[in-house]
Short mmCIF file of C-alpha atoms and ligand atoms in Angstrom, two decimals:
data_model
loop_
_atom_site.label_atom_id
_atom_site.label_comp_id
_atom_site.label_asym_id
_atom_site.label_seq_id
_atom_site.Cartn_x
_atom_site.Cartn_y
_atom_site.Cartn_z
CA MET A 1 0.00 0.00 0.00
CA ASN A 2 2.81 2.44 -0.84
CA TYR A 3 1.24 3.63 -4.07
CA ARG A 4 -0.12 7.19 -4.11
CA HIS A 5 -1.86 8.32 -7.23
CA ALA A 6 -0.95 11.98 -6.53
CA TYR A 7 2.49 11.31 -8.08
CA HIS A 8 0.97 10.11 -11.34
CA ALA A 9 -2.36 11.95 -11.71
CA GLY A 10 -2.88 13.37 -15.19
CA ASN A 11 -0.06 11.39 -16.80
CA PHE A 12 -0.43 9.83 -20.26
CA ALA A 13 -1.89 6.67 -18.74
CA ASP A 14 -4.57 8.64 -16.87
CA VAL A 15 -5.44 10.44 -20.08
CA LEU A 16 -6.16 7.19 -21.92
CA LYS A 17 -8.04 5.71 -18.97
CA HIS A 18 -10.24 8.72 -18.38
CA VAL A 19 -11.05 9.34 -22.03
CA VAL A 20 -12.20 5.72 -22.34
CA LEU A 21 -14.15 6.12 -19.08
CA LEU A 22 -16.00 9.14 -20.48
CA ALA A 23 -16.76 7.31 -23.74
CA LEU A 24 -18.24 4.44 -21.70
CA ILE A 25 -20.38 6.74 -19.58
CA ASP A 26 -21.55 8.57 -22.70
CA ALA A 27 -22.61 5.20 -24.16
CA LEU A 28 -24.53 4.33 -20.98
CA LYS A 29 -26.24 7.73 -21.04
CA ALA A 30 -27.67 6.96 -24.47
CA LYS A 31 -30.53 5.24 -22.61
CA PRO A 32 -32.66 7.12 -20.05
CA THR A 33 -32.76 4.31 -17.46
CA PRO A 34 -30.38 4.77 -14.50
CA PHE A 35 -27.08 2.91 -14.36
CA ALA A 36 -24.35 2.21 -11.79
CA VAL A 37 -20.61 2.78 -11.88
CA ILE A 38 -18.46 0.66 -9.57
CA ASP A 39 -14.87 1.90 -9.18
CA THR A 40 -12.83 -0.82 -7.43
CA HIS A 41 -9.68 1.29 -6.93
CA ALA A 42 -10.94 4.84 -6.63
CA GLY A 43 -8.03 6.86 -5.20
CA ALA A 44 -8.40 10.22 -3.43
CA GLY A 45 -10.64 11.80 -6.08
CA CYS A 46 -8.71 14.97 -6.89
CA TYR A 47 -5.04 15.93 -7.16
CA ALA A 48 -3.25 19.29 -7.03
CA LEU A 49 -0.96 19.60 -10.05
CA GLU A 50 1.09 22.15 -8.15
CA GLY A 51 1.29 19.85 -5.12
CA LYS A 52 4.64 18.43 -4.04
CA GLU A 53 3.85 14.90 -5.25
CA ALA A 54 2.85 16.02 -8.76
CA GLU A 55 5.79 18.44 -8.90
CA LYS A 56 8.20 15.69 -7.89
CA THR A 57 7.53 13.51 -10.93
CA GLY A 58 6.14 16.13 -13.32
CA GLU A 59 4.35 13.26 -15.09
CA TRP A 60 1.23 15.30 -15.79
CA ARG A 61 3.24 17.63 -18.06
CA GLU A 62 3.68 14.74 -20.53
CA GLY A 63 0.01 13.83 -20.21
CA ILE A 64 -2.78 16.29 -19.62
CA GLY A 65 -0.24 19.15 -19.89
CA ARG A 66 0.32 18.40 -23.56
CA LEU A 67 -3.40 18.40 -24.33
CA LEU A 68 -4.12 21.66 -22.62
CA PHE A 69 -1.18 23.44 -24.16
CA PRO A 70 -0.88 21.74 -27.57
CA ASP A 71 0.41 24.90 -29.23
CA VAL A 72 3.38 25.19 -26.94
CA GLY A 73 6.74 23.50 -27.30
CA PRO A 74 7.91 20.73 -29.62
CA HIS A 75 4.40 19.40 -30.21
CA ALA A 76 3.02 22.65 -31.59
CA SER A 77 2.30 21.09 -34.97
CA ALA A 78 0.13 18.47 -33.28
CA GLY A 79 -2.40 21.12 -32.13
CA GLY A 80 -5.49 22.07 -34.04
CA ALA A 81 -9.01 20.72 -33.82
CA LEU A 82 -9.55 17.92 -31.33
CA PRO A 83 -12.12 15.13 -31.78
CA PRO A 84 -15.36 16.03 -29.94
CA LEU A 85 -14.87 13.36 -27.23
CA LEU A 86 -11.47 14.84 -26.29
CA ARG A 87 -12.81 18.39 -26.37
CA HIS A 88 -15.75 17.37 -24.19
CA TRP A 89 -13.39 15.63 -21.75
CA LEU A 90 -11.04 18.64 -21.50
CA ASP A 91 -14.00 20.96 -20.95
CA SER A 92 -15.19 18.75 -18.09
CA LEU A 93 -11.74 18.95 -16.43
CA LEU A 94 -11.72 22.72 -16.73
CA ALA A 95 -15.17 22.83 -15.10
CA VAL A 96 -13.74 21.48 -11.82
CA PRO A 97 -14.02 24.26 -9.20
CA GLY A 98 -10.69 26.10 -8.94
CA ASN A 99 -9.68 25.27 -12.51
CA GLU A 100 -10.34 28.65 -14.05
CA PRO A 101 -8.40 29.97 -15.90
CA GLY A 102 -5.95 27.01 -15.96
CA LEU A 103 -5.87 23.43 -14.75
CA LYS A 104 -4.74 23.40 -11.12
CA PHE A 105 -6.57 20.27 -10.02
CA TYR A 106 -6.73 17.00 -11.89
CA PRO A 107 -9.92 15.09 -11.04
CA GLY A 108 -9.53 11.36 -10.51
CA SER A 109 -11.97 8.76 -11.77
CA PRO A 110 -14.57 9.23 -8.96
CA LEU A 111 -14.81 12.96 -9.56
CA GLN A 112 -14.95 12.52 -13.31
CA VAL A 113 -17.74 9.98 -12.80
CA ALA A 114 -19.57 12.38 -10.45
CA MET A 115 -19.40 15.13 -13.08
CA ALA A 116 -20.76 12.83 -15.78
CA LEU A 117 -23.55 11.01 -13.90
CA ARG A 118 -27.17 12.08 -14.07
CA GLU A 119 -29.49 12.61 -11.11
CA GLY A 120 -30.77 9.02 -10.95
CA ASP A 121 -27.44 7.25 -11.60
CA ALA A 122 -25.19 6.11 -8.77
CA ALA A 123 -21.58 5.12 -8.07
CA GLN A 124 -19.93 2.77 -5.58
CA LEU A 125 -16.32 3.77 -4.95
CA CYS A 126 -13.87 1.44 -3.19
CA GLU A 127 -10.54 2.64 -1.83
CA LEU A 128 -8.51 0.56 0.60
CA HIS A 129 -6.05 3.18 1.86
CA PRO A 130 -7.61 4.94 4.87
CA GLU A 131 -6.23 8.44 4.14
CA GLU A 132 -7.13 8.30 0.46
CA ALA A 133 -10.61 7.02 1.34
CA THR A 134 -11.09 9.86 3.85
CA ARG A 135 -10.05 12.45 1.25
CA LEU A 136 -12.42 10.91 -1.25
CA ARG A 137 -15.28 10.97 1.24
CA GLU A 138 -14.63 14.61 2.07
CA ARG A 139 -14.42 15.52 -1.59
CA LEU A 140 -17.78 13.91 -2.43
CA HIS A 141 -19.54 14.87 0.79
CA GLY A 142 -23.17 15.78 0.14
CA ASP A 143 -23.42 14.01 -3.22
CA ARG A 144 -26.01 11.34 -2.50
CA ARG A 145 -25.32 9.48 -5.73
CA MET A 146 -21.72 8.72 -4.70
CA HIS A 147 -20.99 6.03 -2.09
CA VAL A 148 -17.48 5.57 -0.71
CA HIS A 149 -16.37 2.24 0.78
CA GLN A 150 -13.04 1.91 2.52
CA ARG A 151 -12.44 -1.70 1.57
CA ASP A 152 -10.75 -4.08 -0.86
CA GLY A 153 -12.27 -3.41 -4.27
CA TYR A 154 -11.95 -7.00 -5.48
CA GLU A 155 -13.73 -8.33 -2.40
CA ALA A 156 -16.37 -5.63 -2.63
CA LEU A 157 -17.45 -6.84 -6.06
CA LYS A 158 -18.94 -9.91 -4.39
CA ALA A 159 -21.32 -7.70 -2.43
CA LEU A 160 -21.92 -4.97 -5.01
CA LEU A 161 -22.77 -7.07 -8.07
CA PRO A 162 -25.20 -7.12 -9.66
CA PRO A 163 -26.17 -3.51 -8.90
CA PRO A 164 -29.87 -2.73 -8.42
CA GLN A 165 -29.88 -0.64 -11.61
CA LYS A 166 -29.04 -3.84 -13.55
CA ARG A 167 -26.87 -1.95 -16.03
CA GLY A 168 -23.60 -0.11 -15.77
CA LEU A 169 -19.87 -0.30 -15.57
CA VAL A 170 -17.10 -1.63 -13.32
CA LEU A 171 -13.76 0.20 -13.52
CA ILE A 172 -10.77 -1.85 -12.31
CA ASP A 173 -7.71 0.36 -11.95
CA PRO A 174 -5.27 -1.23 -9.48
CA PRO A 175 -1.78 0.11 -8.72
CA TYR A 176 -0.03 -3.13 -9.83
CA GLU A 177 2.15 -3.10 -6.71
CA ALA A 178 1.88 -6.89 -6.85
CA GLN A 179 3.38 -6.68 -10.36
CA GLU A 180 2.37 -9.66 -12.53
CA ALA A 181 0.46 -11.26 -9.62
CA GLU A 182 -2.05 -8.41 -9.96
CA TYR A 183 -3.25 -9.94 -13.22
CA ARG A 184 -4.21 -13.14 -11.41
CA LEU A 185 -6.18 -11.08 -8.84
CA ILE A 186 -8.01 -9.32 -11.65
CA GLU A 187 -8.77 -12.62 -13.42
CA GLN A 188 -10.17 -14.10 -10.21
CA ALA A 189 -12.28 -11.01 -9.59
CA LEU A 190 -13.57 -10.94 -13.16
CA LYS A 191 -14.42 -14.63 -13.12
CA GLY A 192 -16.68 -14.17 -10.09
CA ALA A 193 -18.05 -10.86 -11.32
CA LEU A 194 -19.05 -12.27 -14.72
CA LEU A 195 -20.93 -15.07 -12.97
CA ARG A 196 -22.81 -12.60 -10.78
CA TRP A 197 -23.36 -10.00 -13.48
CA PRO A 198 -22.73 -11.37 -16.97
CA THR A 199 -24.11 -8.30 -18.75
CA GLY A 200 -22.09 -5.66 -16.90
CA ILE A 201 -19.41 -3.66 -18.69
CA TYR A 202 -15.95 -4.15 -17.19
CA ALA A 203 -13.09 -1.78 -17.99
CA VAL A 204 -9.63 -2.84 -16.82
CA TRP A 205 -6.59 -0.57 -16.98
CA TYR A 206 -3.19 -2.26 -17.45
CA PRO A 207 0.38 -0.94 -17.70
CA ILE A 208 2.68 -1.79 -20.59
CA LYS A 209 6.39 -2.07 -19.98
CA GLN A 210 7.44 -5.16 -21.91
CA ARG A 211 4.76 -6.53 -24.22
CA SER A 212 5.48 -10.10 -23.11
CA GLN A 213 4.40 -9.28 -19.53
CA VAL A 214 0.85 -8.43 -20.53
CA GLN A 215 0.24 -11.02 -23.29
CA PRO A 216 -0.97 -13.87 -21.02
CA PHE A 217 -3.56 -11.54 -19.47
CA LEU A 218 -4.79 -10.38 -22.87
CA ARG A 219 -5.10 -13.99 -24.02
CA TRP A 220 -7.06 -14.80 -20.87
CA LEU A 221 -9.42 -11.90 -21.56
CA GLY A 222 -10.05 -13.21 -25.05
CA HIS A 223 -11.34 -16.45 -23.53
CA CYS A 224 -12.97 -15.23 -20.31
CA GLY A 225 -16.51 -15.68 -21.59
CA ALA A 226 -17.36 -12.00 -21.98
CA HIS A 227 -18.81 -10.95 -25.31
CA ARG A 228 -17.08 -8.22 -27.22
CA VAL A 229 -13.75 -7.57 -25.50
CA LEU A 230 -12.22 -4.40 -26.91
CA ARG A 231 -8.60 -3.43 -26.33
CA ALA A 232 -7.52 0.24 -26.55
CA GLU A 233 -3.81 0.91 -26.11
CA LEU A 234 -1.59 3.91 -26.30
CA LEU A 235 2.18 3.58 -26.26
CA VAL A 236 4.38 6.63 -25.96
CA HIS A 237 7.59 4.57 -26.20
CA GLY A 238 8.45 1.19 -27.69
CA ASP A 239 7.06 -1.67 -25.56
CA ASP A 240 10.40 -3.37 -24.98
CA SER A 241 11.89 -1.79 -21.86
CA PRO A 242 11.03 -3.24 -18.44
CA LEU A 243 12.41 -0.16 -16.71
CA ARG A 244 9.72 2.40 -17.45
CA LEU A 245 6.03 2.73 -18.21
CA ASN A 246 5.99 2.70 -22.00
CA GLY A 247 2.26 2.82 -22.43
CA SER A 248 -0.97 1.45 -21.09
CA GLY A 249 -4.20 -0.12 -22.17
CA MET A 250 -7.84 -0.43 -21.34
CA ALA A 251 -9.58 -3.74 -21.90
CA ILE A 252 -13.35 -3.39 -22.09
CA LEU A 253 -15.48 -6.50 -21.57
CA ASN A 254 -19.03 -6.43 -22.94
CA ALA A 255 -18.06 -3.23 -24.75
CA PRO A 256 -21.00 -1.05 -25.77
CA TRP A 257 -22.08 -0.99 -29.39
CA LYS A 258 -19.84 1.26 -31.52
CA LEU A 259 -17.37 1.98 -28.70
CA ASP A 260 -14.55 1.23 -31.11
CA GLU A 261 -15.84 3.91 -33.48
CA ALA A 262 -16.15 6.40 -30.62
CA LEU A 263 -12.52 5.81 -29.60
CA ARG A 264 -10.77 5.63 -32.99
CA GLU A 265 -10.23 9.35 -33.70
CA PRO A 266 -9.53 10.28 -30.06
CA LEU A 267 -6.85 7.56 -29.90
CA ARG A 268 -5.31 8.70 -33.14
CA ALA A 269 -5.17 12.27 -31.81
CA LEU A 270 -3.77 11.18 -28.44
CA ALA A 271 -0.99 9.21 -30.10
CA ARG A 272 -0.03 12.32 -32.06
CA LEU A 273 -0.14 14.59 -29.01
CA LEU A 274 1.42 12.31 -26.41
CA SER A 275 4.10 10.39 -28.32
CA GLN A 276 7.53 10.71 -26.78
CA ASP A 277 9.57 8.99 -29.46
CA HIS A 278 9.23 7.57 -32.95
CA ALA A 279 7.96 4.19 -31.69
CA ALA A 280 4.72 5.65 -30.34
CA GLU A 281 1.64 3.79 -31.53
CA TRP A 282 -1.94 2.98 -30.65
CA ARG A 283 -4.06 -0.14 -30.95
CA LEU A 284 -7.78 -0.61 -31.05
CA ASP A 285 -8.98 -4.13 -31.72
CA TRP A 286 -11.17 -6.94 -30.49
CA LEU A 287 -9.78 -9.65 -28.21
CA ALA A 288 -13.15 -11.40 -28.42
CA GLU A 289 -16.05 -10.67 -30.73
CA GLU A 290 -19.72 -11.52 -30.47
CA GLY A 291 -20.68 -14.70 -32.29
CA ALA A 292 -17.09 -15.74 -32.87
CA PRO A 293 -15.83 -18.40 -30.44
CA ALA A 294 -12.47 -17.13 -29.22
CA ALA A 295 -9.86 -19.16 -31.04
CA PRO A 296 -6.40 -19.75 -29.59
CA ARG A 297 -4.38 -16.74 -30.60
CA PRO A 298 -0.68 -16.90 -31.15
CA ALA A 299 1.22 -13.77 -30.07
CA PRO A 300 1.46 -11.08 -31.26
CA LEU A 301 -2.13 -9.95 -31.47
CA PRO A 302 -3.30 -7.95 -34.51
CA ARG A 303 -2.69 -4.24 -34.25
CA SER A 304 -3.84 -0.90 -35.62
CA HIS A 305 -0.92 1.45 -36.03
CA GLY A 306 -1.44 5.12 -35.35
CA ARG A 307 0.62 5.98 -38.39
CA ARG A 308 -1.59 4.13 -40.85
C1 SAM B 1 -4.22 3.82 -9.76
S1 SAM B 1 -4.90 4.39 -8.26
C2 SAM B 1 -6.56 4.74 -8.68
C3 SAM B 1 -6.76 5.93 -9.52
C4 SAM B 1 -8.20 6.24 -9.84
N1 SAM B 1 -8.91 5.07 -10.33
C5 SAM B 1 -8.29 7.33 -10.88
O1 SAM B 1 -8.40 7.01 -12.08
O2 SAM B 1 -8.25 8.49 -10.52
C6 SAM B 1 -5.10 2.91 -7.35
C7 SAM B 1 -5.71 3.11 -5.97
O3 SAM B 1 -6.07 1.84 -5.46
C8 SAM B 1 -5.88 1.82 -4.05
N2 SAM B 1 -5.82 0.39 -3.69
C9 SAM B 1 -4.75 -0.45 -3.67
N3 SAM B 1 -5.16 -1.71 -3.42
C10 SAM B 1 -6.51 -1.67 -3.30
C11 SAM B 1 -7.52 -2.65 -3.09
N4 SAM B 1 -7.21 -3.95 -2.95
N5 SAM B 1 -8.81 -2.25 -3.05
C12 SAM B 1 -9.15 -0.94 -3.20
N6 SAM B 1 -8.22 0.04 -3.41
C13 SAM B 1 -6.94 -0.33 -3.45
C14 SAM B 1 -4.62 2.63 -3.85
O4 SAM B 1 -4.56 3.16 -2.54
C15 SAM B 1 -4.78 3.72 -4.92
O5 SAM B 1 -5.39 4.86 -4.38
#
């Protein structure tokens, strides 16, 4: 429990995760009936970009910093019109109290969810670390749609699924302190969750250092029994160094109809804006598709290159 998201908030991995999160919530809002969001690893909810943790790593400058100031510095040519989903997402960040005229606070997933939910929707937010959970509770105090639980998010799924709304989304965003063992925890949790709530949407964030480390998990996802497993990845470096975070991905189980279309242009734009060297690329493809029994897949999986 050493991980603190304040050091990493707003980095390129958060950008991918939160853009996909907004696309998922937008898809759920296409129907008027209420839905639930369950965030298994919620964090503190909001992070000061001028705080000492964020200043120490400066990670946000290579993430959200590049999107808010695309006309500055070496990426000036990457500016210009943004796809509507990205524009909508950036506007929602700027609407956080205290963020006028510039971005001082980066909202974490619970706050972004709170901003996007409608009156009748609800969220269950799990955070194991006591101080982070307290901050989250304080931050969301008075919002009756948002429920904070200071408990293990994997365990909580047993009690929280299926939600009374019968439709919605589970976000699984662990810190991967357990390294590769975290994948086994996620698989176990997903196995049980899919039994309890087979129609729920599950979005899992994963880090990419070396490609080989994540391949077994991606293969497992392709055979986990969920329909329509979409993978969205963004790499800002080549995926061959174990020493740094080279990129990250979101795997979406039971992905909403047309989610791939909603994400294609935003991913293309993000790859252009966030790439840190010539190897930067993005992928958007299906690990499992409806109607097609998942066949054994030899590595590497098919890819969509950002430069195509
Ligand atoms: C990557 S951060 C979450 C960031 C957040 N989802 C966001 O997008 O803003 C992971 C969080 O999970 C918490 N955590 C670690 N193990 C946990 C567990 N088993 N259950 C719930 N929370 C846990 C950590 O304290 C940390 O705040």
